[in-house]
PDB file of C-alpha atoms in Angstrom:
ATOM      1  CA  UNK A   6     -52.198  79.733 -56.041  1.00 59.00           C
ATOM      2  CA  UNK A   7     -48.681  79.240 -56.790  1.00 62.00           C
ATOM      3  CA  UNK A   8     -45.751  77.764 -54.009  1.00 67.00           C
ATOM      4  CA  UNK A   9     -44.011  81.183 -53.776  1.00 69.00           C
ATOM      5  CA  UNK A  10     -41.732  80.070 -56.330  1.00 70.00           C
ATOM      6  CA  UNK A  11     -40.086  82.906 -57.630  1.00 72.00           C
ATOM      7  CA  UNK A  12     -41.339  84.280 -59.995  1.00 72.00           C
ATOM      8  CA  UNK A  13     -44.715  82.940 -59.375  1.00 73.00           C
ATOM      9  CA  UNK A  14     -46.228  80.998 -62.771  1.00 75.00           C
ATOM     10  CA  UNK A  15     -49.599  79.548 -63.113  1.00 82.00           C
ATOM     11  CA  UNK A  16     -51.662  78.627 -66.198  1.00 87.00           C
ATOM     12  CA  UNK A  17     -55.297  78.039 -67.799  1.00 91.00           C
ATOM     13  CA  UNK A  18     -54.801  75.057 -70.156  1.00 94.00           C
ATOM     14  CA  UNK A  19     -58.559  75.444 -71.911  1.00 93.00           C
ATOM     15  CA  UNK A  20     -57.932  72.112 -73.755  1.00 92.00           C
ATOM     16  CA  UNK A  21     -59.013  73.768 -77.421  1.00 93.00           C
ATOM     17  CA  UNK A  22     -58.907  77.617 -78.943  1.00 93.00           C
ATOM     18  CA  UNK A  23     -61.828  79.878 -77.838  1.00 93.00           C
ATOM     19  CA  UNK A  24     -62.489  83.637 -78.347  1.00 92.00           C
ATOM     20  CA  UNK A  25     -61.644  85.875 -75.756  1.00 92.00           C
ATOM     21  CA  UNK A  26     -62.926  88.838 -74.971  1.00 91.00           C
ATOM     22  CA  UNK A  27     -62.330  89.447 -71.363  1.00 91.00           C
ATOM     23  CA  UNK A  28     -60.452  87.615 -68.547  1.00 91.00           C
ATOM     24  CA  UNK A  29     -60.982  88.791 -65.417  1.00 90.00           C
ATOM     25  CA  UNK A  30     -58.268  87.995 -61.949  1.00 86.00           C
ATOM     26  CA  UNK A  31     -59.337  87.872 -58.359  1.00 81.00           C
ATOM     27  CA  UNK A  32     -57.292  88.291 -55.363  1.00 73.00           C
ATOM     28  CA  UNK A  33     -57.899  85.588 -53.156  1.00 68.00           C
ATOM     29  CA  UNK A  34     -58.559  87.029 -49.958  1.00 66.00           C
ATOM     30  CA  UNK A  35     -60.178  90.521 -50.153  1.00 58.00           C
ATOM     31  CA  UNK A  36     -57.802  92.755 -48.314  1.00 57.00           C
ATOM     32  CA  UNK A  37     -54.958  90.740 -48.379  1.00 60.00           C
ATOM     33  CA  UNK A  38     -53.407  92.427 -52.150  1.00 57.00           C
ATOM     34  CA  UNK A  39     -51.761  88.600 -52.647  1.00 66.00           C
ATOM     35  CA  UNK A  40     -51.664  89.882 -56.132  1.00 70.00           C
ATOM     36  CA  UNK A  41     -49.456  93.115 -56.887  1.00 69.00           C
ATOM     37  CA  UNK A  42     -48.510  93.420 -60.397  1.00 77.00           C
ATOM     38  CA  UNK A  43     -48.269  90.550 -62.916  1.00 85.00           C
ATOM     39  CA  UNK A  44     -48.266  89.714 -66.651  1.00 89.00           C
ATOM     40  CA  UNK A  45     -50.735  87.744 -68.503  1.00 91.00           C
ATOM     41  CA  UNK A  46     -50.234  86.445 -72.013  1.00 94.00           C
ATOM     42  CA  UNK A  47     -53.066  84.649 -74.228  1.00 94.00           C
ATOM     43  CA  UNK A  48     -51.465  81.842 -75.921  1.00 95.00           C
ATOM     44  CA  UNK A  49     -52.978  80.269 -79.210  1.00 93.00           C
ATOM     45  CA  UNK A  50     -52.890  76.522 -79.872  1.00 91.00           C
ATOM     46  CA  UNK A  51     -49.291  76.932 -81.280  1.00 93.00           C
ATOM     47  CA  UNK A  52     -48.419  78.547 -77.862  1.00 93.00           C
ATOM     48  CA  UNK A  53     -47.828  81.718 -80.180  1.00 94.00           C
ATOM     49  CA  UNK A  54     -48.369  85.252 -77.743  1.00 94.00           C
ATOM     50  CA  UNK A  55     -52.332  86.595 -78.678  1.00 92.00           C
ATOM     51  CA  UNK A  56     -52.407  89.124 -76.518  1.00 91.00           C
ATOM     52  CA  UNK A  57     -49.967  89.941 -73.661  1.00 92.00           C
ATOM     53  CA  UNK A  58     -51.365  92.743 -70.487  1.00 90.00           C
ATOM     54  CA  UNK A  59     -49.102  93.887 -67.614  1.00 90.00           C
ATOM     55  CA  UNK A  60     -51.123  94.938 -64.276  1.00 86.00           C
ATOM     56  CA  UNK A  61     -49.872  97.575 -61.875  1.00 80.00           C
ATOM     57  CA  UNK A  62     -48.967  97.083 -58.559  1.00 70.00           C
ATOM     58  CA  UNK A  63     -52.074  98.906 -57.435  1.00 70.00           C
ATOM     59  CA  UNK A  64     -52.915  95.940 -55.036  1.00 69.00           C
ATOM     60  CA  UNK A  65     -55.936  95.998 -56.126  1.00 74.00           C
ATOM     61  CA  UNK A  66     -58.694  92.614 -55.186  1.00 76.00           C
ATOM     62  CA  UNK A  67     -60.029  92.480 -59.189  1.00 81.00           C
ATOM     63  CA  UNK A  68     -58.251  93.091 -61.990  1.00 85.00           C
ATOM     64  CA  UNK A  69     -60.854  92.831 -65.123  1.00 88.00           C
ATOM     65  CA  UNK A  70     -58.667  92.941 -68.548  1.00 89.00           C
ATOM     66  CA  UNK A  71     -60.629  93.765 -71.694  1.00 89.00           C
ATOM     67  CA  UNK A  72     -59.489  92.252 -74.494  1.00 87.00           C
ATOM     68  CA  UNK A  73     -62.194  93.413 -76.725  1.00 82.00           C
ATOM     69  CA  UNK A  74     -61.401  97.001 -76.026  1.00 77.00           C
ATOM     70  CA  UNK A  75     -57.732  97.025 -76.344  1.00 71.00           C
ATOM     71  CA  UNK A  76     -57.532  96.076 -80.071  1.00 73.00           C
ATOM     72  CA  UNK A  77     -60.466  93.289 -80.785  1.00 75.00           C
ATOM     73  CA  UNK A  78     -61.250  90.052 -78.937  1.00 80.00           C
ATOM     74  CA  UNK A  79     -58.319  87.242 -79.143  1.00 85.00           C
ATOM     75  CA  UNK A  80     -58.429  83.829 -80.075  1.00 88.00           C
ATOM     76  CA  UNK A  81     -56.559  81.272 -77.135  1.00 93.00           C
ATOM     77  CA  UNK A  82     -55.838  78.032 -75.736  1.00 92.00           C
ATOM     78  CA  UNK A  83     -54.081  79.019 -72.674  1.00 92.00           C
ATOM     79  CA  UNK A  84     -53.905  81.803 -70.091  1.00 92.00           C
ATOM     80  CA  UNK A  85     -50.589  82.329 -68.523  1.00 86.00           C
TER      81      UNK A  85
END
C-alpha cells in the first residue's frame, strides 16, 4: 500500500537474483479497483530494467503477468 503519494511507488527488494517467470498483483479489497493501471519493471542486481509490463486501467482485482510467455522467463532482484 503506498501513502497516496503521487505517483504511487512501491517495491519487492528479494535480497539476491532469482528467475522469474510470473508475478502476479492483487487488488486489495475485491471490488474496490484500488489498482487501475500501473507499470512494473523487473530490475536485475545492477538495478538494470529485465523486463518492464504496463497494465490497463481495466480495474480489474488480479492482474497475473507472464513473463515466461512474453519473451522467456527474467532473471531479478527487485520488483518495482
Amino acid at each position: 500500500m503506498t501513502n497516496e503519494d503521487d505517483p504511487s511507488f512501491w517495491e519487492v527488494d528479494l535480497d539476491v537474483s532469482y528467475n522469474i517467470s510470473k508475478i502476479f498483483v492483487f487488488n486489495r479489497v475485491a471490488g474496490a479497483f484500488r489498482i487501475n493501471g500501473f507499470n512494473l519493471t523487473v530490475l536485475d542486481a545492477g538495478n538494470n530494467a529485465q523486463y518492464e509490463y504496463t497494465a490497463d486501467a481495466s480495474g480489474r482485482n488480479l492482474f497475473e503477468i507472464d513473463l515466461q510467455g512474453d519473451g522467456g522467463i527474467k532473471e531479478g532482484s527487485k520488483v518495482h
